[in-house]
Coordinates of C-alpha atoms in Angstrom, one line a residue:
X27 CA -7.5 -25.8 -3.0
X28 CA -7.0 -23.8 -6.1
X29 CA -9.1 -20.7 -5.7
X30 CA -11.2 -20.2 -8.8
X31 CA -12.5 -16.7 -9.5
X32 CA -15.8 -17.0 -11.4
X33 CA -18.7 -14.7 -10.7
X34 CA -18.1 -14.0 -7.0
X35 CA -18.2 -10.3 -7.5
X36 CA -22.0 -10.5 -7.9
X37 CA -22.3 -12.7 -4.9
X38 CA -20.1 -10.6 -2.7
X39 CA -21.9 -7.4 -3.6
X40 CA -25.3 -8.6 -2.6
X41 CA -24.4 -9.4 1.0
X42 CA -24.1 -5.7 1.8
X43 CA -27.1 -4.6 -0.1
X44 CA -30.1 -3.2 1.8
X45 CA -33.7 -2.7 0.7
X46 CA -33.2 0.8 -0.5
X47 CA -35.1 0.6 -3.7
X48 CA -37.0 -2.6 -3.8
X49 CA -37.8 -5.8 -1.8
X50 CA -36.8 -7.9 -4.8
X51 CA -33.1 -8.7 -5.6
X52 CA -31.5 -6.8 -8.5
X53 CA -31.3 -8.5 -11.8
X54 CA -28.2 -10.8 -11.8
X55 CA -27.9 -10.7 -8.0
X56 CA -28.8 -13.1 -5.3
X57 CA -31.1 -12.3 -2.4
X58 CA -29.9 -12.6 1.2
X59 CA -32.4 -15.5 1.7
X60 CA -31.0 -17.5 -1.2
X61 CA -27.6 -17.5 0.5
X62 CA -28.7 -19.0 3.8
X63 CA -27.6 -22.6 3.0
X64 CA -24.4 -24.6 2.6
X65 CA -23.9 -23.5 -1.0
X66 CA -24.2 -19.9 -0.1
X67 CA -21.8 -20.2 2.8
X68 CA -19.2 -22.1 0.7
X69 CA -19.4 -19.6 -2.1
X70 CA -18.8 -16.7 0.3
X71 CA -16.0 -18.6 1.9
X72 CA -14.4 -19.1 -1.5
X73 CA -14.6 -15.4 -2.0
X74 CA -12.7 -14.9 1.3
X75 CA -10.0 -17.2 0.1
X76 CA -9.8 -15.5 -3.3
X77 CA -8.6 -12.2 -1.9
X78 CA -5.5 -13.9 -0.5
X79 CA -4.0 -13.0 -3.9
X80 CA -4.9 -9.3 -3.2
X81 CA -7.0 -9.1 -6.3
X82 CA -10.4 -7.6 -6.2
X83 CA -12.7 -5.2 -8.0
X84 CA -12.4 -1.5 -7.1
X85 CA -8.9 -1.6 -5.5
X86 CA -7.5 1.5 -4.0
X87 CA -4.1 3.2 -4.7
X88 CA -1.3 1.9 -6.8
X89 CA -2.2 -1.6 -8.0
X90 CA 1.4 -2.8 -7.8
X91 CA 1.3 -2.1 -4.0
X92 CA -1.1 -4.9 -3.6
X93 CA 1.8 -7.4 -3.4
X94 CA 0.2 -10.5 -2.2
X95 CA 3.6 -12.2 -1.7
X96 CA 4.9 -9.2 0.3
X97 CA 7.8 -8.6 -2.1
X98 CA 7.5 -4.8 -1.5
X99 CA 8.1 -5.5 2.2
X100 CA 11.5 -6.8 1.3
X101 CA 12.3 -3.6 -0.6
X102 CA 11.7 -1.8 2.7
X103 CA 14.3 -4.0 4.4
X104 CA 18.0 -4.8 3.8
X105 CA 17.1 -7.7 1.6
X106 CA 16.0 -6.1 -1.7
X107 CA 16.0 -3.0 -3.9
X108 CA 13.0 -1.9 -5.9
X109 CA 14.8 -2.9 -9.1
X110 CA 14.3 -1.6 -12.6
X111 CA 15.1 2.0 -13.5
X112 CA 14.6 4.5 -10.7
X113 CA 11.6 6.3 -12.0
X114 CA 9.6 3.2 -13.0
X115 CA 7.2 2.9 -10.1
X116 CA 8.3 6.2 -8.6
X117 CA 6.0 5.6 -5.6
X118 CA 8.0 2.5 -4.6
X119 CA 11.3 4.3 -5.3
X120 CA 10.3 7.0 -2.8
X121 CA 9.4 4.4 -0.2
X122 CA 12.7 2.6 -0.6
X123 CA 14.6 5.9 -0.3
X124 CA 12.7 6.6 3.0
X125 CA 10.6 9.4 1.6
X126 CA 7.3 8.2 3.1
X127 CA 4.4 10.5 2.0
X128 CA 1.2 9.5 3.6
X129 CA -0.6 9.8 0.3
X130 CA 1.7 7.3 -1.5
X131 CA -0.5 4.8 -3.4
X132 CA 1.4 1.8 -2.1
X133 CA 0.1 2.3 1.5
X134 CA -3.6 2.3 0.7
X135 CA -3.3 -0.5 -1.9
X136 CA -2.2 -3.0 0.7
X137 CA -4.5 -1.6 3.4
X138 CA -7.5 -1.9 1.1
X139 CA -6.7 -5.5 0.0
X140 CA -6.2 -6.6 3.6
X141 CA -9.4 -5.0 4.8
X142 CA -11.2 -6.6 1.9
X143 CA -10.0 -9.9 3.3
X144 CA -11.3 -9.0 6.7
X145 CA -14.7 -8.1 5.4
X146 CA -15.1 -11.1 3.2
X147 CA -14.4 -13.3 6.2
X148 CA -16.9 -11.2 8.1
X149 CA -19.5 -11.8 5.4
X150 CA -19.1 -15.5 6.0
X151 CA -19.4 -15.2 9.8
X152 CA -22.4 -12.9 9.5
X153 CA -24.2 -15.3 7.1
X154 CA -23.6 -18.3 9.3
X155 CA -25.1 -16.5 12.3
X156 CA -28.3 -16.1 10.4
X157 CA -28.8 -19.7 9.5
X158 CA -30.8 -21.6 12.0
X159 CA -30.2 -25.2 10.9
X160 CA -27.0 -27.1 9.9
X161 CA -23.5 -27.4 11.2
X162 CA -21.2 -24.7 9.8
X163 CA -18.5 -24.9 12.6
X164 CA -15.8 -25.8 10.1
X165 CA -16.6 -23.0 7.7
X166 CA -16.8 -20.6 10.6
X167 CA -13.4 -21.7 11.8
X168 CA -11.9 -21.2 8.3
X169 CA -13.5 -17.7 8.1
X170 CA -12.1 -16.7 11.5
X171 CA -8.6 -18.0 10.5
X172 CA -8.7 -16.0 7.3
X173 CA -9.8 -12.9 9.2
X174 CA -7.0 -13.4 11.7
X175 CA -4.5 -13.8 8.9
X176 CA -5.5 -10.5 7.3
X177 CA -5.7 -8.7 10.6
X178 CA -2.2 -10.0 11.6
X179 CA -0.7 -8.5 8.5
X180 CA -2.6 -5.2 9.0
X181 CA -1.3 -5.2 12.6
X182 CA 2.4 -5.7 11.8
X183 CA 2.4 -3.2 9.0
X184 CA 0.4 -0.3 10.4
X185 CA 0.5 -0.8 14.2
X186 CA -2.4 1.3 15.4
X187 CA -5.3 -0.1 13.4
X188 CA -9.1 -0.3 13.6
X189 CA -10.9 -3.5 14.3
X190 CA -13.9 -4.4 12.1
X191 CA -15.6 -7.6 13.4
X192 CA -18.8 -9.3 12.5
X193 CA -20.8 -6.9 14.8
X194 CA -19.5 -3.8 13.0
X195 CA -19.9 -5.6 9.6
X196 CA -23.6 -6.4 10.3
X197 CA -24.3 -2.8 11.4
X198 CA -22.3 -1.5 8.4
X199 CA -20.2 0.6 10.9
X200 CA -16.9 0.4 9.1
X201 CA -15.5 3.7 10.4
X202 CA -13.8 2.4 13.6
X203 CA -11.1 4.2 15.6
X204 CA -7.5 3.0 15.4
X205 CA -6.9 3.3 19.1
X206 CA -4.1 0.7 19.3
X207 CA -3.1 -2.8 18.6
X208 CA -5.7 -5.5 18.0
X209 CA -3.6 -8.5 19.1
X210 CA -6.4 -9.8 21.4
X211 CA -8.8 -10.1 18.5
X212 CA -6.2 -11.9 16.4
X213 CA -5.4 -14.3 19.2
X214 CA -9.1 -15.0 19.7
X215 CA -9.7 -15.9 16.0
X216 CA -6.6 -18.1 15.7
X217 CA -7.5 -19.8 19.0
X218 CA -11.1 -20.5 17.8
X219 CA -9.7 -21.8 14.5
X220 CA -7.2 -24.1 16.3
X221 CA -10.0 -25.5 18.5
X222 CA -12.6 -26.0 15.8
X223 CA -10.8 -26.9 12.5
X224 CA -10.2 -30.6 11.7
X225 CA -6.7 -32.0 12.1
X226 CA -6.5 -32.4 8.3
X227 CA -8.3 -31.2 5.2
X228 CA -9.2 -33.0 2.0
X229 CA -8.6 -29.8 0.0
X230 CA -5.1 -28.4 -0.2
X231 CA -4.9 -24.8 0.7
X232 CA -7.4 -24.9 3.5
X233 CA -6.0 -24.4 7.1
X234 CA -6.3 -27.3 9.6
X235 CA -6.1 -27.1 13.4
X236 CA -2.3 -27.4 13.2
X237 CA -2.1 -24.5 10.8
X238 CA -4.1 -22.3 13.1
X239 CA -2.0 -23.4 16.1
X240 CA 1.2 -22.4 14.3
X241 CA -0.3 -19.0 13.5
X242 CA -1.4 -18.6 17.1
X243 CA 2.1 -19.3 18.2
X244 CA 3.4 -16.7 15.8
X245 CA 0.9 -14.2 17.3
X246 CA 2.3 -14.9 20.7
X247 CA 5.8 -14.5 19.4
X248 CA 5.1 -11.1 18.0
X249 CA 3.9 -9.9 21.4
X250 CA 7.0 -11.4 23.2
X251 CA 4.7 -13.8 25.1
X252 CA 7.6 -16.2 25.1
X253 CA 6.2 -19.0 27.3
X254 CA 2.9 -19.2 25.4
X255 CA 4.8 -19.0 22.0
X256 CA 7.3 -21.7 23.0
X257 CA 4.7 -24.2 24.2
X258 CA 2.4 -23.6 21.2
X259 CA 5.1 -23.7 18.5
X260 CA 6.8 -26.7 20.0
X261 CA 3.5 -28.6 20.0
X262 CA 3.2 -28.0 16.3
X263 CA 6.9 -28.9 15.7
X264 CA 6.8 -32.1 17.7
X265 CA 3.2 -33.3 17.1
X266 CA 2.1 -31.7 13.9
X267 CA 2.2 -33.1 10.3
X268 CA 5.0 -30.9 9.0
X269 CA 8.6 -31.6 8.2
X270 CA 11.4 -30.1 6.0
X271 CA 11.5 -31.1 2.4
X272 CA 14.7 -32.9 1.5
X273 CA 15.7 -30.2 -1.1
X274 CA 15.7 -26.5 -0.1
X275 CA 14.9 -25.4 -3.6
X276 CA 11.8 -27.5 -3.9
X277 CA 10.0 -24.9 -1.8
X278 CA 10.0 -22.7 -4.9
X279 CA 9.2 -25.3 -7.5
X280 CA 6.0 -27.1 -8.4
X281 CA 7.2 -30.5 -6.9
X282 CA 7.3 -28.9 -3.5
X283 CA 3.9 -27.3 -3.5
X284 CA 1.6 -28.4 -0.7
X285 CA 4.2 -30.8 0.5
X286 CA 5.3 -31.6 4.0
X287 CA 7.0 -28.2 4.5
X288 CA 4.0 -26.1 3.5
X289 CA 1.9 -24.9 6.4
X290 CA -0.2 -22.2 4.7
X291 CA 0.3 -20.9 1.2
X292 CA -1.4 -18.7 -1.4
X293 CA -2.5 -21.2 -4.0
X294 CA -1.4 -19.6 -7.3
X295 CA -2.1 -21.4 -10.5
X296 CA -1.6 -21.0 -14.2
X297 CA -3.5 -22.0 -17.3
X298 CA -3.5 -21.6 -21.1
X299 CA -5.5 -18.3 -20.8
X300 CA -4.8 -15.1 -18.9
X301 CA -4.3 -17.1 -15.7
X302 CA -6.4 -15.0 -13.3
X303 CA -5.3 -17.3 -10.5
X304 CA -1.5 -16.7 -11.1
X305 CA 0.7 -14.3 -9.1
X306 CA -0.4 -11.2 -11.0
X307 CA 0.8 -8.8 -8.2
X308 CA 4.3 -10.2 -8.7
X309 CA 4.4 -9.7 -12.5
X310 CA 7.0 -6.9 -12.4
X311 CA 9.6 -9.2 -10.8
X312 CA 11.1 -11.2 -13.6
X313 CA 14.5 -10.4 -15.3
X314 CA 14.2 -7.8 -18.0
X315 CA 15.4 -8.6 -20.5
X316 CA 16.9 -11.6 -18.8
X317 CA 17.0 -15.0 -20.5
X318 CA 13.4 -15.0 -21.7
X319 CA 12.5 -11.4 -22.4
X320 CA 10.2 -11.0 -19.4
X321 CA 8.9 -7.9 -17.5
X322 CA 10.1 -5.8 -15.7
X323 CA 13.3 -6.1 -13.8
X324 CA 12.0 -5.3 -10.3
X325 CA 12.8 -6.9 -6.9
X326 CA 16.6 -7.1 -7.0
X327 CA 18.4 -8.6 -4.0
X328 CA 20.9 -6.4 -2.2
X329 CA 24.7 -6.8 -1.8
X330 CA 24.0 -6.9 1.9
X331 CA 21.9 -10.0 1.6
X332 CA 24.4 -11.8 -0.6
X333 CA 27.2 -10.9 1.8
X334 CA 25.3 -12.6 4.6
X335 CA 25.7 -16.0 2.9
X336 CA 29.5 -16.0 3.4
X337 CA 30.8 -18.7 5.8
X338 CA 34.1 -19.2 7.6
X339 CA 36.4 -22.2 7.4
X340 CA 34.1 -24.2 9.7
X341 CA 31.1 -23.6 7.5
X342 CA 29.4 -21.1 9.9
X343 CA 28.0 -17.7 9.2
X344 CA 30.1 -14.5 9.8
X345 CA 27.6 -13.2 12.3
X346 CA 29.4 -9.9 13.1
X347 CA 31.7 -9.5 10.2
X348 CA 29.9 -10.5 7.0
X349 CA 30.0 -7.0 5.6
X350 CA 33.7 -6.6 6.1
X351 CA 34.3 -8.2 2.7
X352 CA 31.9 -8.1 -0.2
X353 CA 31.0 -11.1 -2.4
X354 CA 32.4 -10.2 -5.8
X355 CA 30.0 -7.8 -7.5
X356 CA 29.8 -6.9 -11.2
X357 CA 28.1 -3.6 -10.5
X358 CA 29.6 -1.2 -13.1
X359 CA 31.0 -4.0 -15.2
X360 CA 29.6 -4.5 -18.7
X361 CA 28.7 -8.0 -19.8
X362 CA 31.3 -7.8 -22.5
X363 CA 34.0 -7.1 -19.9
X364 CA 35.8 -9.7 -17.9
X365 CA 34.6 -10.6 -14.4
X366 CA 36.0 -13.0 -11.8
X367 CA 33.6 -14.9 -9.6
X368 CA 33.8 -14.9 -5.8
X369 CA 36.2 -17.6 -4.6
X370 CA 35.4 -17.5 -0.9
X371 CA 33.2 -19.8 1.1
X372 CA 29.4 -19.5 0.6
X373 CA 26.3 -21.1 2.1
X374 CA 24.7 -23.1 -0.8
X375 CA 21.4 -21.4 -0.3
X376 CA 23.0 -18.2 -1.7
X377 CA 22.7 -19.3 -5.3
X378 CA 19.1 -20.4 -4.9
X379 CA 18.2 -17.0 -3.5
X380 CA 20.3 -14.4 -5.4
X381 CA 20.9 -14.5 -9.1
X382 CA 24.5 -13.4 -9.8
X383 CA 26.7 -13.2 -12.8
X384 CA 28.4 -16.5 -13.9
X385 CA 26.0 -18.7 -12.0
X386 CA 23.1 -20.7 -13.5
X387 CA 19.9 -18.8 -13.4
X388 CA 17.1 -21.3 -12.7
X389 CA 18.1 -23.5 -15.5
X390 CA 18.2 -20.8 -18.2
X391 CA 22.0 -20.7 -18.4
X392 CA 24.6 -18.7 -16.7
X393 CA 23.6 -15.2 -15.7
X394 CA 25.5 -12.9 -18.2
X395 CA 25.5 -9.8 -16.1
X396 CA 24.4 -6.3 -17.0
X397 CA 22.8 -7.3 -20.3
X398 CA 20.1 -9.1 -18.2
X399 CA 19.6 -6.2 -15.8
X400 CA 17.1 -3.4 -16.6
X401 CA 18.6 -1.1 -13.9
X402 CA 21.4 1.0 -15.2
X403 CA 24.6 1.8 -13.3
X404 CA 23.0 5.2 -12.6
X405 CA 20.1 3.6 -10.8
X406 CA 19.9 2.4 -7.2
X407 CA 19.3 -1.3 -7.6
X408 CA 22.5 -3.1 -8.4
X409 CA 23.5 -6.2 -10.4
X410 CA 21.5 -9.0 -8.9
X411 CA 18.3 -10.9 -9.8
X412 CA 15.6 -12.6 -7.7
X413 CA 15.3 -16.4 -7.9
X414 CA 12.8 -17.8 -5.5
X415 CA 9.8 -16.1 -7.2
X416 CA 10.9 -17.0 -10.7
X417 CA 9.9 -20.4 -12.2
X418 CA 12.6 -22.8 -13.4
X419 CA 13.1 -23.5 -17.1
X420 CA 12.3 -27.2 -16.6
X421 CA 9.2 -26.3 -14.5
X422 CA 7.8 -23.6 -16.7
X423 CA 5.2 -25.8 -18.4
X424 CA 3.6 -26.2 -14.9
X425 CA 4.1 -22.8 -13.5
X426 CA 4.4 -20.1 -16.2
X427 CA 1.7 -18.2 -18.1
X428 CA 1.2 -14.9 -19.8
X429 CA -1.1 -12.1 -18.7
X430 CA -3.4 -9.8 -20.6
X431 CA -0.7 -7.3 -21.7
X432 CA 2.0 -9.9 -22.3
X433 CA 3.5 -10.0 -18.8
X434 CA 4.9 -13.1 -17.3
X435 CA 3.0 -14.7 -14.5
X436 CA 4.0 -17.4 -12.0
X437 CA 1.9 -20.2 -10.7
X438 CA 4.3 -21.1 -7.9
X439 CA 2.6 -21.0 -4.5
X440 CA 3.7 -18.3 -2.0
X441 CA 4.4 -19.6 1.5
X442 CA 2.8 -17.4 4.1
X443 CA 4.3 -19.9 6.5
X444 CA 6.5 -23.0 5.9
X445 CA 8.0 -25.5 8.4
X446 CA 11.5 -23.9 8.3
X447 CA 9.8 -20.6 9.5
X448 CA 8.0 -22.5 12.2
X449 CA 11.2 -24.2 13.4
X450 CA 13.0 -20.8 13.6
X451 CA 10.1 -19.1 15.5
X452 CA 10.2 -22.0 17.9
X453 CA 14.0 -21.6 18.2
X454 CA 13.5 -17.9 18.9
X455 CA 11.0 -18.6 21.7
X456 CA 13.3 -21.2 23.1
X457 CA 16.2 -18.8 23.3
X458 CA 14.0 -16.3 25.2
X459 CA 12.9 -19.0 27.7
X460 CA 16.4 -20.3 28.2
X461 CA 16.0 -23.5 26.3
X462 CA 19.2 -23.3 24.2
X463 CA 19.2 -27.0 23.4
X464 CA 15.9 -26.7 21.5
X465 CA 17.1 -23.6 19.7
X466 CA 20.3 -25.3 18.6
X467 CA 18.5 -28.4 17.5
X468 CA 16.0 -26.4 15.4
X469 CA 18.7 -24.3 13.7
X470 CA 20.8 -27.3 12.9
X471 CA 17.8 -29.1 11.3
X472 CA 17.7 -26.3 8.8
X473 CA 21.4 -26.0 8.3
X474 CA 21.8 -29.7 7.8
X475 CA 19.0 -29.7 5.2
X476 CA 20.9 -27.0 3.4
X477 CA 24.1 -29.0 3.7
X478 CA 22.5 -32.1 2.4
X479 CA 20.5 -30.5 -0.4
X480 CA 21.8 -30.6 -4.0
X481 CA 24.2 -27.7 -4.6
X482 CA 24.0 -25.4 -7.6
X483 CA 26.1 -26.8 -10.4
X484 CA 28.2 -25.1 -13.1
X485 CA 26.2 -24.9 -16.4
X486 CA 26.4 -28.4 -17.9
X487 CA 26.9 -30.0 -14.5
X488 CA 29.9 -31.9 -13.1
X489 CA 31.0 -29.5 -10.4
X490 CA 29.7 -27.1 -7.8
X491 CA 29.1 -23.6 -9.1
X492 CA 30.9 -22.0 -6.1
X493 CA 32.9 -23.0 -3.0
X494 CA 29.9 -24.0 -0.9
X495 CA 30.8 -24.7 2.7
X496 CA 28.2 -25.1 5.4
X497 CA 28.1 -27.0 8.7
X498 CA 25.8 -27.1 11.8
X499 CA 26.7 -25.3 15.0
X500 CA 28.4 -27.4 17.6
X501 CA 26.9 -25.5 20.5
X502 CA 25.2 -22.2 21.5
X503 CA 27.5 -21.1 24.4
X504 CA 25.2 -18.4 25.8
X505 CA 21.9 -16.7 25.2
X506 CA 23.4 -13.7 23.4
X507 CA 25.1 -15.9 20.8
X508 CA 22.0 -18.1 20.4
X509 CA 19.8 -15.1 19.8
X510 CA 22.2 -13.8 17.2
X511 CA 22.5 -17.2 15.5
X512 CA 18.7 -17.8 15.3
X513 CA 18.0 -14.3 13.9
X514 CA 20.8 -14.7 11.3
X515 CA 19.5 -18.1 10.3
X516 CA 16.1 -16.6 9.6
X517 CA 17.6 -14.3 7.1
X518 CA 19.6 -17.0 5.3
X519 CA 16.7 -19.4 5.1
X520 CA 13.8 -17.0 4.4
X521 CA 15.6 -14.2 2.5
X522 CA 13.4 -12.8 -0.4
X523 CA 10.2 -14.3 1.1
X524 CA 8.7 -11.2 2.6
X525 CA 9.6 -11.8 6.3
X526 CA 12.7 -9.7 6.9
X527 CA 11.1 -6.3 7.6
X528 CA 8.7 -7.7 10.2
X529 CA 11.5 -9.7 11.9
X530 CA 13.5 -6.5 12.3
X531 CA 10.5 -4.7 13.7
X532 CA 9.7 -7.5 16.2
X533 CA 13.3 -7.5 17.4
X534 CA 13.4 -3.7 17.9
X535 CA 16.5 -3.3 15.7
X536 CA 15.1 -1.8 12.5
X537 CA 16.6 1.7 12.8
X538 CA 20.1 0.4 13.6
X539 CA 20.1 -2.4 11.0
X540 CA 18.8 -0.1 8.3
X541 CA 21.2 2.7 9.1
X542 CA 24.1 0.2 8.9
X543 CA 22.7 -1.2 5.7
X544 CA 22.5 2.2 4.0
X545 CA 26.2 2.7 4.7
X546 CA 27.3 -0.8 3.7
X547 CA 25.2 -0.9 0.5
X548 CA 26.7 2.4 -0.7
X549 CA 30.2 0.8 -0.9
X550 CA 29.2 -1.2 -4.0
X551 CA 26.1 0.8 -5.3
X552 CA 27.3 4.4 -5.0
X553 CA 24.1 5.9 -6.4
X554 CA 22.0 4.2 -3.7
X555 CA 24.1 5.9 -0.9
X556 CA 23.8 9.2 -2.6
X557 CA 20.0 9.1 -2.8
X558 CA 18.7 7.3 0.3
X559 CA 17.5 9.4 3.2
X560 CA 18.1 8.6 6.9
X561 CA 15.9 6.1 8.7
X562 CA 13.7 8.0 11.3
X563 CA 11.9 6.7 14.3
X564 CA 8.5 7.0 12.6
X565 CA 9.6 4.4 10.0
X566 CA 9.1 1.6 12.4
X567 CA 5.4 1.6 11.3
X568 CA 3.8 2.5 8.0
X569 CA 1.7 5.6 7.9
X570 CA -2.1 5.2 8.1
X571 CA -3.0 5.9 4.4
X572 CA -4.1 9.4 3.9
X573 CA -7.0 8.2 1.7
X574 CA -8.2 5.9 4.5
X575 CA -8.2 8.8 6.9
X576 CA -10.1 11.0 4.5
X577 CA -12.7 8.3 4.0
X578 CA -13.1 7.5 7.8
X579 CA -15.2 10.5 8.7
X580 CA -12.7 11.4 11.5
X581 CA -12.4 7.9 13.0
X582 CA -8.8 7.3 12.0
X583 CA -5.8 9.3 13.3
X584 CA -2.3 9.3 11.8
X585 CA 0.6 7.3 13.3
X586 CA 3.2 9.3 15.2
X587 CA 5.7 11.3 13.2
X588 CA 3.8 11.7 10.0

C-alpha cells in the first residue's frame, strides 16, 4: 500500500478538537460525527500509516533527526560515520562524537515523530470505540500493530518512557510519567494484532497476522524471553509466507520490493513531482558530488564495518581478528594518485553494502575515490559511501526523484523487518535455548544465499570485482561460538540498515564494542580518534529530550547520567 498524503492534516486535527467556541465544525474541517463510519476509520488509519515516514506538520527539533529509516542510529554505532564535512549538521556530529546534550535537536525530532505515530493510532482506536455498528476488528488490529511498532522504537531508543494509550488519548492526558519500560503494552498490542489480523492482505504494506507474530517474537527477544521468542519466531519461519530472495541486492532495488523477503516496510514512492511519498528524511545520504551530483555526502560506512567482511581461507568470518588487518583504504589518497585495491578474501555482501574506490558504485561506474567524497581528510568520516539506500543507475527511473530544493529522493522501500532479520533473531533465540542445530541452519541459509547470489563485477563485466570467498559453517561446536557467529552474521547481513545499535544494546556489549571501535577506527581515520570522546555508561540510552521534559508539566524525568 503506497501511503498517499492528501488532506489528512485537516482530518487529523479535528479528532482532538473540543467544543470550545462553537457546536459547529470549523470551516474546512470534519465533525466528530461525520467520521463515525468506515470511510472515517480508513482515512484516520491512512494517517497513522503515513507517519511511518516520520513526516508530519509541526515537527519538533532538527528535521534531519526524523530519520524514518534509522540511518542516524547507525551513526551512533560502529557501522557508520555522520559523513560530509564535520560542521554540516553539527548536532549529529556532536552525537557521533559522544557529546550528548539533552537539548540536541535530533533527540526530540525522533521522539516527536514516534509519539505522533502513537497518537495517530490512538485516534483510530478511539474512533472505533465510539461506533456502535459495523465490524472494524481488522482496522483496530492494524492500528494496534502501528501503535506497537512506534512504541517499540521509543522503548529501545529511550528506555524509560511514558505510555499514552487510547484511554489517555480520549481524556487528552498526554503528560504521563516515564516510570520504566512499557514492554507489556507493546506485547499486548502485537499479540492482539497477531490474533485479529488476516493471514494475508490485498494491499501491500499492511501487516498481516504473520507480520504481527514476527514482531511479537522480536519483542520477546528484546526482553530475553528466550523460550517465548524461540517458539514464536520459529512458527513464523516454518509456517509463515516469507523466504529469502535469491539475490541479496534485490532487497535494495525495486524488483525486490514487497517480495517474499519483505515482512514490514515503509512504502516509499517517487513520482514526477516533488515526491512527498519518497524517503525525504534520507535526502542527505547520497554521494556528493559522487557520480550524479547529488546531496549531501552523509552516512558513510566505517572502516570497522568493511573490515568485518574479511573471510579466511575457508570462507568464514574472522570473528575475533577482523580488525587485525584493514581492508585497503584510500583515506588520505587523492583520486589523481595511485591506489591498490585490497587483494584478500571478502564476503561478497561487502561491495553491495560499502562503496569503496575502484569498485562499481551501483551501476554508475567505478568509485573514483576522494573526488566523490564531500568529507575532507581533516573530517571524521573517511573514504567510503553508502550503497543500500542509494538507487541503482538502471533502476533510477523507478526509484529516483527530486525534492523541492533540488535534493535527490529515493523511492526504495525501507525494511523495518525482512526475512533474513527474522531468521537471525530465531537463530539467536535458538542459541539461548540450546538448539544449536536450528541456529546453524538459519545462519547457513543466509550465508548460502550470499554465496549463490551474483557477485559484484568489474566495470564492463567478465570478472568478479574482488576476491570473494564465502562458505557456510560446518558446525557450531558450542554455545559461545554459536552466539558469536549469529551476532556477527547480523552485522554482515544487516549492516547499514539501522539495526546495529539496538543489537549492541540488547546484548549488553555497547560500551566495550564502541570503545574498541573508537581505537580501531582511529588507525585509518586519525581525525576521528582525535575528536571522539569516551563512551560512558549513560550512553546505553538516549536522553529524554529536554524539550519534552519542559513540555510535560513535571511528568517526565531524565534518564540516569544526564
